[in-house]
PDB file of C-alpha atoms and ligand atoms in Angstrom:
ATOM      1  CA  UNK A 572      22.622  56.319  28.426  1.00 75.00           C
ATOM      2  CA  UNK A 573      23.388  56.958  24.875  1.00 79.00           C
ATOM      3  CA  UNK A 574      24.308  53.573  23.043  1.00 92.00           C
ATOM      4  CA  UNK A 575      27.849  52.858  23.033  1.00 97.00           C
ATOM      5  CA  UNK A 576      30.323  50.998  20.681  1.00 98.00           C
ATOM      6  CA  UNK A 577      33.434  50.107  20.323  1.00 98.00           C
ATOM      7  CA  UNK A 578      35.904  51.726  17.989  1.00 98.00           C
ATOM      8  CA  UNK A 579      39.362  51.012  16.500  1.00 98.00           C
ATOM      9  CA  UNK A 580      42.268  53.124  17.288  1.00 98.00           C
ATOM     10  CA  UNK A 581      43.605  55.151  14.210  1.00 98.00           C
ATOM     11  CA  UNK A 582      45.334  58.110  13.587  1.00 98.00           C
ATOM     12  CA  UNK A 583      42.396  60.572  13.659  1.00 97.00           C
ATOM     13  CA  UNK A 584      41.268  59.488  17.399  1.00 98.00           C
ATOM     14  CA  UNK A 585      44.582  58.827  19.003  1.00 98.00           C
ATOM     15  CA  UNK A 586      45.343  61.877  20.521  1.00 98.00           C
ATOM     16  CA  UNK A 587      41.674  62.289  22.100  1.00 98.00           C
ATOM     17  CA  UNK A 588      42.304  59.017  23.253  1.00 98.00           C
ATOM     18  CA  UNK A 589      45.264  60.137  24.942  1.00 98.00           C
ATOM     19  CA  UNK A 590      43.623  62.587  26.581  1.00 97.00           C
ATOM     20  CA  UNK A 591      41.336  60.585  28.340  1.00 98.00           C
ATOM     21  CA  UNK A 592      41.248  60.768  32.120  1.00 96.00           C
ATOM     22  CA  UNK A 593      39.672  59.182  35.207  1.00 97.00           C
ATOM     23  CA  UNK A 594      39.059  61.274  38.325  1.00 97.00           C
ATOM     24  CA  UNK A 595      42.289  62.184  40.146  1.00 96.00           C
ATOM     25  CA  UNK A 596      41.327  59.603  43.313  1.00 97.00           C
ATOM     26  CA  UNK A 597      41.079  57.018  40.761  1.00 97.00           C
ATOM     27  CA  UNK A 598      44.627  57.570  38.681  1.00 95.00           C
ATOM     28  CA  UNK A 599      46.827  55.213  40.976  1.00 93.00           C
ATOM     29  CA  UNK A 600      44.496  52.155  40.165  1.00 94.00           C
ATOM     30  CA  UNK A 601      44.612  52.121  35.948  1.00 95.00           C
ATOM     31  CA  UNK A 602      47.882  52.968  33.940  1.00 94.00           C
ATOM     32  CA  UNK A 603      46.959  56.363  31.548  1.00 96.00           C
ATOM     33  CA  UNK A 604      45.980  55.445  28.147  1.00 97.00           C
ATOM     34  CA  UNK A 605      49.099  56.610  26.268  1.00 97.00           C
ATOM     35  CA  UNK A 606      50.842  53.985  28.202  1.00 97.00           C
ATOM     36  CA  UNK A 607      48.805  51.444  27.330  1.00 97.00           C
ATOM     37  CA  UNK A 608      48.720  52.194  23.792  1.00 98.00           C
ATOM     38  CA  UNK A 609      52.574  52.403  23.647  1.00 97.00           C
ATOM     39  CA  UNK A 610      52.324  48.702  25.570  1.00 96.00           C
ATOM     40  CA  UNK A 611      50.190  47.559  22.668  1.00 97.00           C
ATOM     41  CA  UNK A 612      52.451  48.500  20.016  1.00 97.00           C
ATOM     42  CA  UNK A 613      55.268  46.304  21.017  1.00 97.00           C
ATOM     43  CA  UNK A 614      52.511  43.308  20.978  1.00 96.00           C
ATOM     44  CA  UNK A 615      50.758  43.816  18.218  1.00 96.00           C
ATOM     45  CA  UNK A 616      49.368  40.512  17.854  1.00 96.00           C
ATOM     46  CA  UNK A 617      48.489  40.214  21.630  1.00 97.00           C
ATOM     47  CA  UNK A 618      47.062  43.717  22.490  1.00 98.00           C
ATOM     48  CA  UNK A 619      43.292  44.400  21.163  1.00 98.00           C
ATOM     49  CA  UNK A 620      43.260  48.115  22.100  1.00 98.00           C
ATOM     50  CA  UNK A 621      39.559  49.760  21.298  1.00 98.00           C
ATOM     51  CA  UNK A 622      37.970  53.047  22.341  1.00 98.00           C
ATOM     52  CA  UNK A 623      34.286  53.016  23.813  1.00 98.00           C
ATOM     53  CA  UNK A 624      32.051  55.901  21.844  1.00 98.00           C
ATOM     54  CA  UNK A 625      28.683  56.633  23.400  1.00 97.00           C
ATOM     55  CA  UNK A 626      27.478  58.885  20.026  1.00 95.00           C
ATOM     56  CA  UNK A 627      30.109  61.138  18.772  1.00 94.00           C
ATOM     57  CA  UNK A 628      31.875  61.717  22.488  1.00 97.00           C
ATOM     58  CA  UNK A 629      34.643  59.664  23.118  1.00 98.00           C
ATOM     59  CA  UNK A 630      34.145  58.003  26.743  1.00 98.00           C
ATOM     60  CA  UNK A 631      36.296  55.332  27.700  1.00 98.00           C
ATOM     61  CA  UNK A 632      39.189  52.923  26.432  1.00 98.00           C
ATOM     62  CA  UNK A 633      39.167  49.329  27.083  1.00 98.00           C
ATOM     63  CA  UNK A 634      42.346  46.507  26.271  1.00 98.00           C
ATOM     64  CA  UNK A 635      42.011  43.272  26.351  1.00 98.00           C
ATOM     65  CA  UNK A 636      45.560  40.938  25.795  1.00 97.00           C
ATOM     66  CA  UNK A 637      44.690  38.151  24.060  1.00 97.00           C
ATOM     67  CA  UNK A 638      48.034  35.437  24.735  1.00 96.00           C
ATOM     68  CA  UNK A 639      46.789  31.881  25.025  1.00 95.00           C
ATOM     69  CA  UNK A 640      50.155  30.605  25.498  1.00 95.00           C
ATOM     70  CA  UNK A 641      51.421  32.744  27.844  1.00 95.00           C
ATOM     71  CA  UNK A 642      52.781  30.768  30.965  1.00 95.00           C
ATOM     72  CA  UNK A 643      51.433  32.785  33.530  1.00 95.00           C
ATOM     73  CA  UNK A 644      47.759  31.586  33.107  1.00 93.00           C
ATOM     74  CA  UNK A 645      46.062  35.189  33.838  1.00 94.00           C
ATOM     75  CA  UNK A 646      47.815  36.761  31.315  1.00 94.00           C
ATOM     76  CA  UNK A 647      46.043  34.469  28.940  1.00 94.00           C
ATOM     77  CA  UNK A 648      43.046  37.032  28.375  1.00 92.00           C
ATOM     78  CA  UNK A 649      43.463  40.100  29.995  1.00 95.00           C
ATOM     79  CA  UNK A 650      41.696  43.331  30.626  1.00 97.00           C
ATOM     80  CA  UNK A 651      42.629  46.913  31.299  1.00 96.00           C
ATOM     81  CA  UNK A 652      39.155  49.960  31.234  1.00 98.00           C
ATOM     82  CA  UNK A 653      39.004  53.469  32.015  1.00 98.00           C
ATOM     83  CA  UNK A 654      35.998  55.196  31.478  1.00 98.00           C
ATOM     84  CA  UNK A 655      36.423  59.153  31.425  1.00 98.00           C
ATOM     85  CA  UNK A 656      35.754  60.699  34.991  1.00 97.00           C
ATOM     86  CA  UNK A 657      32.453  62.552  33.519  1.00 97.00           C
ATOM     87  CA  UNK A 658      31.271  59.509  31.966  1.00 97.00           C
ATOM     88  CA  UNK A 659      31.196  57.094  34.720  1.00 98.00           C
ATOM     89  CA  UNK A 660      28.206  55.791  36.109  1.00 97.00           C
ATOM     90  CA  UNK A 661      26.344  55.474  32.655  1.00 97.00           C
ATOM     91  CA  UNK A 662      26.827  51.703  32.137  1.00 97.00           C
ATOM     92  CA  UNK A 663      29.679  52.500  29.607  1.00 98.00           C
ATOM     93  CA  UNK A 664      32.127  50.119  31.671  1.00 98.00           C
ATOM     94  CA  UNK A 665      30.251  47.427  32.124  1.00 98.00           C
ATOM     95  CA  UNK A 666      29.328  47.691  28.063  1.00 98.00           C
ATOM     96  CA  UNK A 667      32.839  47.656  27.585  1.00 98.00           C
ATOM     97  CA  UNK A 668      33.658  44.398  29.694  1.00 98.00           C
ATOM     98  CA  UNK A 669      31.114  42.435  28.143  1.00 98.00           C
ATOM     99  CA  UNK A 670      32.479  43.703  24.483  1.00 98.00           C
ATOM    100  CA  UNK A 671      35.832  42.126  25.741  1.00 98.00           C
ATOM    101  CA  UNK A 672      34.245  38.949  27.061  1.00 98.00           C
ATOM    102  CA  UNK A 673      32.357  38.379  23.835  1.00 98.00           C
ATOM    103  CA  UNK A 674      35.571  38.734  21.808  1.00 98.00           C
ATOM    104  CA  UNK A 675      36.983  36.529  24.320  1.00 97.00           C
ATOM    105  CA  UNK A 676      34.509  33.839  23.596  1.00 98.00           C
ATOM    106  CA  UNK A 677      34.858  34.138  19.697  1.00 98.00           C
ATOM    107  CA  UNK A 678      38.352  33.568  20.058  1.00 97.00           C
ATOM    108  CA  UNK A 679      37.719  30.316  21.765  1.00 96.00           C
ATOM    109  CA  UNK A 680      38.966  31.715  25.374  1.00 96.00           C
ATOM    110  CA  UNK A 681      37.814  29.627  28.549  1.00 95.00           C
ATOM    111  CA  UNK A 682      37.713  32.784  31.030  1.00 96.00           C
ATOM    112  CA  UNK A 683      39.189  36.341  31.584  1.00 97.00           C
ATOM    113  CA  UNK A 684      40.722  37.927  33.971  1.00 97.00           C
ATOM    114  CA  UNK A 685      41.179  41.133  35.501  1.00 97.00           C
ATOM    115  CA  UNK A 686      43.874  42.708  38.180  1.00 97.00           C
ATOM    116  CA  UNK A 687      42.867  45.386  40.550  1.00 97.00           C
ATOM    117  CA  UNK A 688      44.717  47.228  43.242  1.00 96.00           C
ATOM    118  CA  UNK A 689      42.743  47.018  46.663  1.00 96.00           C
ATOM    119  CA  UNK A 690      41.869  50.324  48.253  1.00 96.00           C
ATOM    120  CA  UNK A 691      38.873  52.949  48.929  1.00 96.00           C
ATOM    121  CA  UNK A 692      38.519  53.744  45.268  1.00 96.00           C
ATOM    122  CA  UNK A 693      39.262  50.211  43.640  1.00 97.00           C
ATOM    123  CA  UNK A 694      37.543  49.032  40.700  1.00 97.00           C
ATOM    124  CA  UNK A 695      36.727  45.849  42.657  1.00 98.00           C
ATOM    125  CA  UNK A 696      33.054  46.009  43.520  1.00 98.00           C
ATOM    126  CA  UNK A 697      32.595  47.033  39.678  1.00 98.00           C
ATOM    127  CA  UNK A 698      34.356  43.967  38.764  1.00 98.00           C
ATOM    128  CA  UNK A 699      32.567  41.686  41.490  1.00 98.00           C
ATOM    129  CA  UNK A 700      29.249  43.131  40.173  1.00 98.00           C
ATOM    130  CA  UNK A 701      29.929  41.742  36.624  1.00 98.00           C
ATOM    131  CA  UNK A 702      30.620  38.232  38.129  1.00 98.00           C
ATOM    132  CA  UNK A 703      34.478  38.505  38.381  1.00 98.00           C
ATOM    133  CA  UNK A 704      35.827  36.231  41.443  1.00 98.00           C
ATOM    134  CA  UNK A 705      39.029  36.374  42.747  1.00 98.00           C
ATOM    135  CA  UNK A 706      41.344  33.874  42.686  1.00 97.00           C
ATOM    136  CA  UNK A 707      43.138  33.911  45.761  1.00 97.00           C
ATOM    137  CA  UNK A 708      46.745  35.249  43.904  1.00 96.00           C
ATOM    138  CA  UNK A 709      48.089  38.409  43.895  1.00 97.00           C
ATOM    139  CA  UNK A 710      50.744  39.887  40.938  1.00 96.00           C
ATOM    140  CA  UNK A 711      52.834  42.569  42.385  1.00 95.00           C
ATOM    141  CA  UNK A 712      50.104  43.278  45.081  1.00 95.00           C
ATOM    142  CA  UNK A 713      47.274  43.376  42.632  1.00 96.00           C
ATOM    143  CA  UNK A 714      44.273  40.833  43.204  1.00 97.00           C
ATOM    144  CA  UNK A 715      43.993  38.491  40.239  1.00 97.00           C
ATOM    145  CA  UNK A 716      40.462  37.690  39.237  1.00 97.00           C
ATOM    146  CA  UNK A 717      38.283  35.511  36.739  1.00 98.00           C
ATOM    147  CA  UNK A 718      35.316  34.951  35.301  1.00 98.00           C
ATOM    148  CA  UNK A 719      34.485  31.787  33.313  1.00 98.00           C
ATOM    149  CA  UNK A 720      33.430  32.426  29.683  1.00 96.00           C
TER     150      UNK A 720
HETATM  151  C1  LIG B1792      35.922  51.044  37.359  1.00 94.10           C
HETATM  152  C2  LIG B1792      35.332  51.783  36.201  1.00 94.10           C
HETATM  153  C3  LIG B1792      35.939  51.300  34.756  1.00 94.10           C
HETATM  154  C4  LIG B1792      33.789  51.144  36.226  1.00 94.10           C
HETATM  155  O1  LIG B1792      33.148  52.207  34.849  1.00 94.10           O
HETATM  156  P1  LIG B1792      31.510  52.705  34.638  1.00 94.10           P
HETATM  157  O2  LIG B1792      31.176  53.069  33.484  1.00 94.10           O
HETATM  158  O3  LIG B1792      31.308  53.666  36.013  1.00 94.10           O
HETATM  159  O4  LIG B1792      31.010  51.528  35.595  1.00 94.10           O
HETATM  160  P2  LIG B1792      28.957  51.334  34.782  1.00 94.10           P
HETATM  161  O5  LIG B1792      28.131  52.398  35.149  1.00 94.10           O
HETATM  162  O6  LIG B1792      29.292  50.380  33.756  1.00 94.10           O
HETATM  163  O7  LIG B1792      28.672  50.321  36.111  1.00 94.10           O
HETATM  164  C5  LIG B1792      28.332  48.745  35.951  1.00 94.10           C
HETATM  165  C6  LIG B1792      28.020  48.497  37.437  1.00 94.10           C
HETATM  166  O8  LIG B1792      28.628  48.611  38.426  1.00 94.10           O
HETATM  167  C7  LIG B1792      28.221  49.059  39.467  1.00 94.10           C
HETATM  168  N1  LIG B1792      29.899  50.017  39.985  1.00 94.10           N
HETATM  169  C8  LIG B1792      30.644  50.925  39.310  1.00 94.10           C
HETATM  170  N2  LIG B1792      31.427  51.358  39.605  1.00 94.10           N
HETATM  171  C9  LIG B1792      31.799  51.280  41.297  1.00 94.10           C
HETATM  172  C10 LIG B1792      32.016  51.264  42.175  1.00 94.10           C
HETATM  173  N3  LIG B1792      33.108  52.445  42.300  1.00 94.10           N
HETATM  174  N4  LIG B1792      31.273  51.001  43.336  1.00 94.10           N
HETATM  175  C11 LIG B1792      30.615  50.369  43.489  1.00 94.10           C
HETATM  176  N5  LIG B1792      29.674  49.380  42.323  1.00 94.10           N
HETATM  177  C12 LIG B1792      30.331  50.370  41.162  1.00 94.10           C
HETATM  178  C13 LIG B1792      27.363  50.054  38.915  1.00 94.10           C
HETATM  179  O9  LIG B1792      26.492  50.917  39.781  1.00 94.10           O
HETATM  180  C14 LIG B1792      27.100  49.096  38.065  1.00 94.10           C
HETATM  181  O10 LIG B1792      25.984  48.650  38.926  1.00 94.10           O
HETATM  182  P3  LIG B1792      24.630  48.047  38.272  1.00 94.10           P
HETATM  183  O11 LIG B1792      24.693  47.011  36.973  1.00 94.10           O
HETATM  184  O12 LIG B1792      23.666  47.707  39.107  1.00 94.10           O
HETATM  185  O13 LIG B1792      23.701  49.065  37.462  1.00 94.10           O
HETATM  186  C15 LIG B1792      35.260  53.172  36.138  1.00 94.10           C
HETATM  187  O14 LIG B1792      35.116  53.807  37.164  1.00 94.10           O
HETATM  188  C16 LIG B1792      37.008  53.844  36.047  1.00 94.10           C
HETATM  189  O15 LIG B1792      37.480  53.821  35.104  1.00 94.10           O
HETATM  190  N6  LIG B1792      37.825  53.793  36.828  1.00 94.10           N
HETATM  191  C17 LIG B1792      39.361  54.441  36.686  1.00 94.10           C
HETATM  192  C18 LIG B1792      40.115  53.133  36.491  1.00 94.10           C
HETATM  193  C19 LIG B1792      39.884  51.612  36.676  1.00 94.10           C
HETATM  194  O16 LIG B1792      39.821  51.906  38.104  1.00 94.10           O
HETATM  195  N7  LIG B1792      39.759  50.873  35.921  1.00 94.10           N
HETATM  196  C20 LIG B1792      39.957  49.672  36.416  1.00 94.10           C
HETATM  197  C21 LIG B1792      41.333  49.279  36.074  1.00 94.10           C
HETATM  198  S1  LIG B1792      41.778  47.388  36.838  1.00 94.10           S
END
């Protein structure tokens, strides 16, 4: 694994970011990057979108929503993630989640949450491996899972 780093989305890299794609069988499990970035634009004080680079290669996209006052507790510190198909299984997803968790701790969050759709190609094993635990709740059919910080 080339040492990964996070970078902000800029005029220079936004087009490449929107071209990031997961494998075809994974596409039902995560929103396209351009949709996530559009949503981020509507909540600039909440959304924390970042690109994952390995050296000069753009390998993924991660976004947190830091919204400590949200009435739905599992949206107070949420995570979205996509690692490009050709760069998966190299540790970049784990790096990205851990980087978000570090930022969440820095902001004083007590926990972070993810939502995943169940199914054959679900990211569930990945998140369980990182220590997220299902809360027993479902949000629009998706499993809500939390990790204490
Ligand atoms: C889920 C996803 C982000 C994982 O990213 P990744 O870079 O391949 O994961 P990593 O290489 O960092 O894996 C970290 C650990 O999880 C394990 N893991 C990753 N994907 C796994 C899977 N599908 N099944 C079982 N274990 C998995 C790895 O083996 C590794 O284990 P280790 O610590 O023992 O070595 C990536 O597959 C992806 O982008 N999927 C499509 C989009 C998606 O589902 N996003 C999440 C939406 S909520």
